[in-house]
Tab-separated table of N, CA and C in Angstrom:
chain	number	residue	atom	x	y	z
X	424	MET	N	16.397	12.327	-20.989
X	424	MET	CA	15.740	11.291	-20.542
X	424	MET	C	16.622	10.477	-19.289
X	425	ARG	N	15.604	9.578	-18.423
X	425	ARG	CA	16.112	9.185	-17.395
X	425	ARG	C	16.511	7.728	-17.674
X	426	SER	N	16.998	6.788	-16.912
X	426	SER	CA	16.837	5.555	-17.360
X	426	SER	C	16.011	4.591	-16.638
X	427	THR	N	15.510	3.647	-17.350
X	427	THR	CA	14.574	2.421	-17.081
X	427	THR	C	14.672	2.466	-15.597
X	428	PRO	N	16.014	1.939	-14.689
X	428	PRO	CA	15.731	2.388	-13.126
X	428	PRO	C	15.588	3.200	-12.487
X	429	GLU	N	15.897	4.556	-13.033
X	429	GLU	CA	15.784	6.099	-12.601
X	429	GLU	C	13.543	6.006	-12.756
X	430	ARG	N	13.195	5.684	-13.277
X	430	ARG	CA	12.087	5.671	-13.805
X	430	ARG	C	11.088	4.847	-12.991
X	431	LEU	N	11.738	3.659	-12.295
X	431	LEU	CA	10.772	2.702	-11.834
X	431	LEU	C	10.964	3.458	-10.481
X	432	GLN	N	12.343	4.104	-10.036
X	432	GLN	CA	12.358	4.645	-8.706
X	432	GLN	C	11.292	5.559	-7.891
X	433	LEU	N	11.098	6.395	-9.223
X	433	LEU	CA	10.500	7.390	-9.541
X	433	LEU	C	8.655	7.260	-9.306
X	434	GLY	N	8.479	5.775	-10.260
X	434	GLY	CA	7.553	5.352	-10.128
X	434	GLY	C	6.915	4.416	-9.019
X	435	ARG	N	8.068	3.988	-7.989
X	435	ARG	CA	7.606	3.383	-6.649
X	435	ARG	C	7.453	4.161	-5.736
X	436	GLU	N	8.216	5.724	-5.339
X	436	GLU	CA	7.917	6.713	-4.967
X	436	GLU	C	7.002	7.332	-5.085
X	437	ARG	N	6.060	7.337	-6.613
X	437	ARG	CA	5.089	8.213	-6.696
X	437	ARG	C	3.670	7.055	-5.852
X	438	ILE	N	4.106	5.647	-5.726
X	438	ILE	CA	3.245	5.150	-5.380
X	438	ILE	C	3.285	5.383	-3.578
X	439	ARG	N	4.185	4.940	-3.590
X	439	ARG	CA	4.186	4.966	-1.499
X	439	ARG	C	3.699	6.356	-1.614
X	440	GLN	N	3.963	7.131	-1.897
X	440	GLN	CA	3.350	8.948	-1.300
X	440	GLN	C	2.353	8.836	-1.545
X	441	ALA	N	1.460	8.336	-2.767
X	441	ALA	CA	0.249	8.555	-2.258
X	441	ALA	C	-0.469	7.656	-1.703
X	442	ALA	N	0.204	6.344	-1.533
X	442	ALA	CA	-0.158	5.041	-0.370
X	442	ALA	C	-0.470	5.992	0.768
X	443	GLU	N	0.615	6.431	1.294
X	443	GLU	CA	0.568	7.464	2.155
X	443	GLU	C	-0.298	8.078	2.949
X	444	SER	N	-0.518	9.065	1.571
X	444	SER	CA	-1.432	10.023	2.078
X	444	SER	C	-2.834	10.055	1.680
X	445	GLY	N	-3.151	8.436	1.731
X	445	GLY	CA	-4.520	8.223	1.234
X	445	GLY	C	-4.756	8.333	0.052
X	446	GLN	N	-4.076	9.111	-1.211
X	446	GLN	CA	-4.651	8.883	-2.379
X	446	GLN	C	-4.558	7.859	-3.167
X	447	ARG	N	-5.614	7.901	-4.371
X	447	ARG	CA	-5.750	6.815	-5.209
X	447	ARG	C	-4.912	6.967	-6.422
X	448	ILE	N	-4.375	6.246	-6.906
X	448	ILE	CA	-3.095	6.670	-7.796
X	448	ILE	C	-3.628	4.632	-8.643
X	449	ARG	N	-3.942	5.222	-9.840
X	449	ARG	CA	-3.729	3.835	-10.740
X	449	ARG	C	-2.460	4.016	-11.384
X	450	SER	N	-1.875	2.291	-11.248
X	450	SER	CA	-0.660	1.786	-12.422
X	450	SER	C	-0.332	2.661	-13.671
X	451	TYR	N	-1.807	2.870	-14.178
X	451	TYR	CA	-1.472	3.610	-15.619
X	451	TYR	C	-1.248	5.286	-15.492
X	452	GLU	N	-1.847	5.772	-14.642
X	452	GLU	CA	-1.555	7.291	-14.293
X	452	GLU	C	0.295	7.390	-14.487
X	453	VAL	N	1.194	6.629	-13.424
X	453	VAL	CA	2.192	6.526	-13.136
X	453	VAL	C	3.362	6.135	-14.270
X	454	ALA	N	2.510	4.623	-14.805
X	454	ALA	CA	3.471	4.434	-16.337
X	454	ALA	C	3.128	5.578	-17.287
X	455	LEU	N	2.022	6.559	-17.162
X	455	LEU	CA	2.470	7.558	-18.634
X	455	LEU	C	3.364	8.606	-18.179
X	456	ASP	N	3.063	8.885	-16.932
X	456	ASP	CA	3.959	10.158	-16.241
X	456	ASP	C	5.928	9.699	-16.716
X	457	LEU	N	5.626	7.863	-16.704
X	457	LEU	CA	7.146	7.826	-16.746
X	457	LEU	C	7.249	7.447	-18.282
X	458	ASP	N	6.477	7.656	-19.106
X	458	ASP	CA	6.586	7.684	-20.790
X	458	ASP	C	6.870	5.864	-20.769
X	459	LEU	N	5.946	5.087	-20.174
X	459	LEU	CA	6.101	4.114	-20.300
X	459	LEU	C	4.658	2.987	-20.472
X	460	SER	N	4.371	2.155	-21.348
X	460	SER	CA	3.039	1.374	-20.962
X	460	SER	C	2.575	0.855	-19.850
X	461	GLU	N	1.136	0.767	-19.090
X	461	GLU	CA	0.566	0.520	-18.462
X	461	GLU	C	1.466	-1.335	-18.238
X	462	PHE	N	1.299	-1.865	-18.694
X	462	PHE	CA	1.706	-3.554	-18.974
X	462	PHE	C	2.779	-3.532	-18.867
X	463	HIS	N	3.823	-2.500	-19.449
X	463	HIS	CA	5.304	-3.081	-19.245
X	463	HIS	C	5.889	-2.022	-18.152
X	464	PHE	N	5.483	-1.278	-17.943
X	464	PHE	CA	5.864	-0.570	-16.672
X	464	PHE	C	5.341	-1.336	-15.479
X	465	ALA	N	4.022	-2.313	-15.415
X	465	ALA	CA	3.928	-3.638	-14.008
X	465	ALA	C	4.612	-4.190	-14.604
X	466	ARG	N	5.402	-4.729	-15.618
X	466	ARG	CA	5.949	-5.895	-15.639
X	466	ARG	C	7.609	-5.636	-15.418
X	467	LEU	N	8.195	-4.671	-15.296
X	467	LEU	CA	9.494	-4.011	-15.513
X	467	LEU	C	9.120	-3.742	-13.599
X	468	PHE	N	8.070	-3.670	-13.378
X	468	PHE	CA	8.297	-3.222	-11.398
X	468	PHE	C	8.104	-4.122	-10.984
X	469	ARG	N	7.486	-5.028	-11.473
X	469	ARG	CA	7.262	-6.491	-10.353
X	469	ARG	C	8.707	-7.416	-10.748
X	470	ALA	N	9.544	-7.491	-11.874
X	470	ALA	CA	10.874	-7.629	-11.895
X	470	ALA	C	11.931	-7.021	-11.279
X	471	ALA	N	12.233	-5.677	-11.127
X	471	ALA	CA	12.339	-4.648	-9.664
X	471	ALA	C	12.202	-4.575	-8.393
X	472	PHE	N	10.971	-4.856	-7.976
X	472	PHE	CA	10.839	-5.271	-6.615
X	472	PHE	C	10.158	-6.408	-6.269
X	473	GLY	N	9.809	-7.441	-7.232
X	473	GLY	CA	9.308	-8.652	-6.288
X	473	GLY	C	7.903	-8.547	-6.519
X	474	ARG	N	6.761	-7.137	-7.017
X	474	ARG	CA	5.659	-7.459	-6.584
X	474	ARG	C	5.159	-6.323	-7.414
X	475	SER	N	3.970	-6.491	-7.658
X	475	SER	CA	3.144	-5.386	-8.858
X	475	SER	C	3.032	-4.520	-7.974
X	476	PRO	N	2.660	-3.335	-8.918
X	476	PRO	CA	2.840	-2.050	-8.563
X	476	PRO	C	1.311	-1.776	-7.403
X	477	HIS	N	0.393	-2.617	-7.567
X	477	HIS	CA	-0.687	-2.650	-6.582
X	477	HIS	C	-0.630	-3.307	-5.826
X	478	THR	N	0.003	-4.458	-5.296
X	478	THR	CA	0.379	-5.110	-4.044
X	478	THR	C	1.752	-4.312	-3.485
X	479	TYR	N	2.222	-3.568	-4.354
X	479	TYR	CA	3.395	-2.756	-3.282
X	479	TYR	C	1.767	-2.056	-2.918
X	480	TYR	N	1.517	-0.912	-3.725
X	480	TYR	CA	0.353	0.203	-2.754
X	480	TYR	C	-0.410	-0.152	-1.409
X	481	ASP	N	-0.624	-1.436	-1.588
X	481	ASP	CA	-1.616	-2.192	-1.060
X	481	ASP	C	-0.537	-2.328	0.309
X	482	GLU	N	0.930	-2.636	0.129
X	482	GLU	CA	1.380	-2.661	1.690
X	482	GLU	C	1.912	-1.752	1.964
X	483	VAL	N	2.108	-0.731	1.553
X	483	VAL	CA	2.208	0.572	1.673
X	483	VAL	C	0.951	1.458	3.012
X	484	ARG	N	-0.161	0.759	2.209
X	484	ARG	CA	-1.080	1.398	2.857
X	484	ARG	C	-1.398	0.531	4.070
X	485	ALA	N	-0.967	-0.426	4.571
X	485	ALA	CA	-1.300	-1.870	5.067
X	485	ALA	C	-0.313	-1.013	6.303
X	486	GLU	N	0.925	-0.869	5.803
X	486	GLU	CA	1.753	-0.482	7.193
X	486	GLU	C	1.540	0.897	7.576
X	487	ARG	N	0.837	2.101	7.146
X	487	ARG	CA	0.686	3.108	7.387
X	487	ARG	C	-0.558	3.380	8.574
X	488	ALA	N	-1.457	2.212	8.158
X	488	ALA	CA	-2.894	1.897	9.052
X	488	ALA	C	-2.044	1.291	10.016
X	489	ARG	N	-1.637	0.033	10.179
X	489	ARG	CA	-0.923	0.044	11.463
X	489	ARG	C	0.221	0.873	12.143
X	490	VAL	N	0.470	1.660	11.303
X	490	VAL	CA	1.420	2.423	12.778
X	490	VAL	C	0.392	3.588	13.070
X	491	LEU	N	-0.491	3.919	12.591
X	491	LEU	CA	-1.727	4.618	13.143
X	491	LEU	C	-2.403	3.887	14.105
X	492	LEU	N	-3.217	3.212	13.812
X	492	LEU	CA	-3.697	2.406	14.947
X	492	LEU	C	-2.725	2.030	15.858
X	493	ARG	N	-1.385	1.779	16.305
X	493	ARG	CA	-0.873	1.686	17.420
X	493	ARG	C	-0.298	2.831	17.829
X	494	GLU	N	-0.873	4.208	17.044
X	494	GLU	CA	-0.208	5.406	17.921
X	494	GLU	C	-1.529	5.793	18.187
X	495	GLY	N	-3.030	5.014	18.319
X	495	GLY	CA	-4.461	4.852	19.210
X	495	GLY	C	-5.488	5.115	18.290
X	496	LEU	N	-5.072	5.854	16.871
X	496	LEU	CA	-6.114	6.601	15.944
X	496	LEU	C	-7.544	5.303	16.050
X	497	SER	N	-8.392	6.188	15.661
X	497	SER	CA	-9.657	4.735	15.298
X	497	SER	C	-9.583	4.616	14.405
X	498	GLU	N	-10.360	3.118	14.189
X	498	GLU	CA	-10.466	2.766	12.919
X	498	GLU	C	-11.197	3.329	11.648
X	499	GLY	N	-12.128	4.280	12.074
X	499	GLY	CA	-12.760	5.122	11.256
X	499	GLY	C	-11.908	6.003	11.092
X	500	GLU	N	-10.732	6.558	11.568
X	500	GLU	CA	-9.646	7.887	11.042
X	500	GLU	C	-8.873	7.214	10.549
X	501	VAL	N	-8.273	5.913	10.950
X	501	VAL	CA	-7.535	5.392	9.757
X	501	VAL	C	-7.429	5.222	8.817
X	502	ALA	N	-8.749	4.370	9.222
X	502	ALA	CA	-9.842	4.015	7.228
X	502	ALA	C	-9.599	5.723	6.355
X	503	ARG	N	-10.045	6.162	6.989
X	503	ARG	CA	-10.162	7.771	6.310
X	503	ARG	C	-8.788	7.765	5.636
X	504	ARG	N	-7.791	8.056	6.622
X	504	ARG	CA	-6.578	8.379	6.588
X	504	ARG	C	-5.999	7.879	4.939
X	505	VAL	N	-6.005	6.161	4.867
X	505	VAL	CA	-5.319	5.968	4.153
X	505	VAL	C	-6.641	5.647	3.286
X	506	GLY	N	-7.274	6.153	2.855
X	506	GLY	CA	-8.068	6.437	1.437
X	506	GLY	C	-9.308	4.863	1.207
X	507	PHE	N	-9.868	5.386	2.790
X	507	PHE	CA	-11.192	3.890	2.773
X	507	PHE	C	-12.398	5.038	3.279
X	508	ARG	N	-13.563	4.311	2.721
X	508	ARG	CA	-14.977	4.940	2.701
X	508	ARG	C	-15.087	4.423	4.333
X	509	ARG	N	-14.883	3.587	4.886
X	509	ARG	CA	-15.594	2.739	5.633
X	509	ARG	C	-14.599	1.818	6.642
X	510	PRO	N	-14.555	1.262	7.737
X	510	PRO	CA	-13.379	0.864	8.597
X	510	PRO	C	-13.309	-0.705	8.284
X	511	ALA	N	-14.595	-1.105	7.262
X	511	ALA	CA	-14.487	-2.627	6.758
X	511	ALA	C	-13.874	-2.894	6.132
X	512	GLU	N	-13.085	-1.671	5.228
X	512	GLU	CA	-13.082	-1.627	3.732
X	512	GLU	C	-10.919	-1.998	4.456
X	513	LEU	N	-10.791	-1.177	5.390
X	513	LEU	CA	-9.573	-0.986	5.984
X	513	LEU	C	-9.024	-2.629	6.949
X	514	ARG	N	-10.287	-3.041	7.453
X	514	ARG	CA	-10.251	-4.363	8.126
X	514	ARG	C	-10.237	-5.034	7.301
X	515	SER	N	-10.460	-5.565	5.846
X	515	SER	CA	-10.236	-6.356	4.897
X	515	SER	C	-8.511	-6.052	3.885
X	516	LEU	N	-8.202	-5.428	4.011
X	516	LEU	CA	-7.036	-4.601	3.433
X	516	LEU	C	-6.061	-5.240	4.566
X	517	LEU	N	-6.054	-5.560	6.219
X	517	LEU	CA	-5.065	-5.759	6.810
X	517	LEU	C	-4.827	-7.160	6.777
X	518	ALA	N	-6.257	-7.759	7.078
X	518	ALA	CA	-6.612	-9.358	6.871
X	518	ALA	C	-6.049	-9.597	5.644
X	519	LYS	N	-6.083	-9.457	4.557
X	519	LYS	CA	-5.744	-9.404	3.607
X	519	LYS	C	-4.421	-9.888	3.569
X	520	ARG	N	-3.402	-8.455	3.876
X	520	ARG	CA	-1.937	-8.401	3.908
X	520	ARG	C	-1.558	-9.236	5.174
X	521	ALA	N	-2.183	-9.335	6.323
X	521	ALA	CA	-1.684	-10.084	6.979
X	521	ALA	C	-1.901	-11.631	6.288
X	522	ALA	N	-2.737	-12.065	5.801
X	522	ALA	CA	-2.603	-13.170	4.952
X	522	ALA	C	-1.650	-13.743	4.065
X	523	ALA	N	-1.390	-12.512	3.187
X	523	ALA	CA	-0.436	-12.747	2.264
X	523	ALA	C	1.377	-12.572	3.115
X	524	GLU	N	1.032	-12.113	3.940
X	524	GLU	CA	2.496	-11.936	5.126
X	524	GLU	C	2.609	-13.111	5.821
X	525	GLY	N	1.243	-13.994	5.775
X	525	GLY	CA	2.114	-15.239	6.862
X	525	GLY	C	1.670	-14.804	8.478
X	526	ALA	N	1.251	-13.939	8.628
X	526	ALA	CA	0.631	-13.685	9.962
X	526	ALA	C	-0.723	-14.220	10.237
X	527	GLU	N	-0.903	-14.460	11.419
X	527	GLU	CA	-1.688	-15.360	12.342
X	527	GLU	C	-2.722	-14.580	12.588
X	528	ALA	N	-2.466	-13.229	12.115
X	528	ALA	CA	-4.231	-12.600	12.693
X	528	ALA	C	-4.148	-11.252	11.883
X	529	ALA	N	-4.792	-9.863	11.660
X	529	ALA	CA	-5.127	-9.318	11.057
X	529	ALA	C	-4.785	-8.440	12.131
X	530	PRO	N	-3.749	-7.266	12.509
X	530	PRO	CA	-3.610	-6.458	13.035
X	530	PRO	C	-4.663	-5.327	13.731
X	531	CYS	N	-5.535	-5.304	12.878
X	531	CYS	CA	-6.508	-4.324	12.932
X	531	CYS	C	-7.414	-4.497	14.267
X	532	SER	N	-7.769	-5.921	14.030
X	532	SER	CA	-8.509	-6.483	15.094
X	532	SER	C	-8.480	-6.064	16.642
X	533	GLU	N	-6.591	-6.366	16.442
X	533	GLU	CA	-6.018	-6.291	17.782
X	533	GLU	C	-6.738	-7.044	18.885
X	534	SER	N	-6.303	-8.317	18.745
X	534	SER	CA	-7.262	-8.963	19.604
X	534	SER	C	-6.822	-9.185	20.914
X	535	GLN	N	-6.864	-9.688	22.249
X	535	GLN	CA	-6.092	-9.661	23.084
X	535	GLN	C	-5.115	-11.042	23.450
X	536	PRO	N	-3.895	-10.924	23.753
X	536	PRO	CA	-2.388	-11.957	23.780
X	536	PRO	C	-3.214	-13.094	24.830
X	537	SER	N	-3.117	-14.530	24.179
X	537	SER	CA	-3.007	-15.028	25.237
X	537	SER	C	-2.242	-15.006	26.866
X	538	ARG	N	-3.218	-15.019	27.486
X	538	ARG	CA	-2.155	-14.947	29.238
X	538	ARG	C	-2.458	-16.670	29.585
X	539	GLN	N	-1.016	-16.936	29.738
X	539	GLN	CA	-0.666	-18.240	30.253
X	539	GLN	C	-0.133	-17.418	31.498
X	540	GLN	N	-0.893	-18.304	33.046
X	540	GLN	CA	-0.569	-18.229	34.021
X	540	GLN	C	-0.340	-19.508	34.881
X	541	GLY	N	0.799	-18.989	35.291
X	541	GLY	CA	1.720	-20.146	35.978
X	541	GLY	C	1.906	-20.699	37.616
């Protein structure tokens, strides 16, 4: 039997892998695999990592999307790769994460930087 910290690390890794590969995953699925109740897993995860499993999943998806966008993939392709059906869902996630992170704008829109002429 693994210790609770080891099980939490396994759970975090499973969530990360699912998020990066565009797979949907539910906290209760991870909790069941770790032999924990869904709510106990969520409480332990938040205590250990400072965020809920769902928030962590969204953070990983958003970061993966940002990387793919920087590589030049279209919004539609990036949306599909991180598990969305439509680019609008991707834009919504990136806007939500940008607001949560205190960023000025959602990276998905890639607005033109202001040009200062001197």
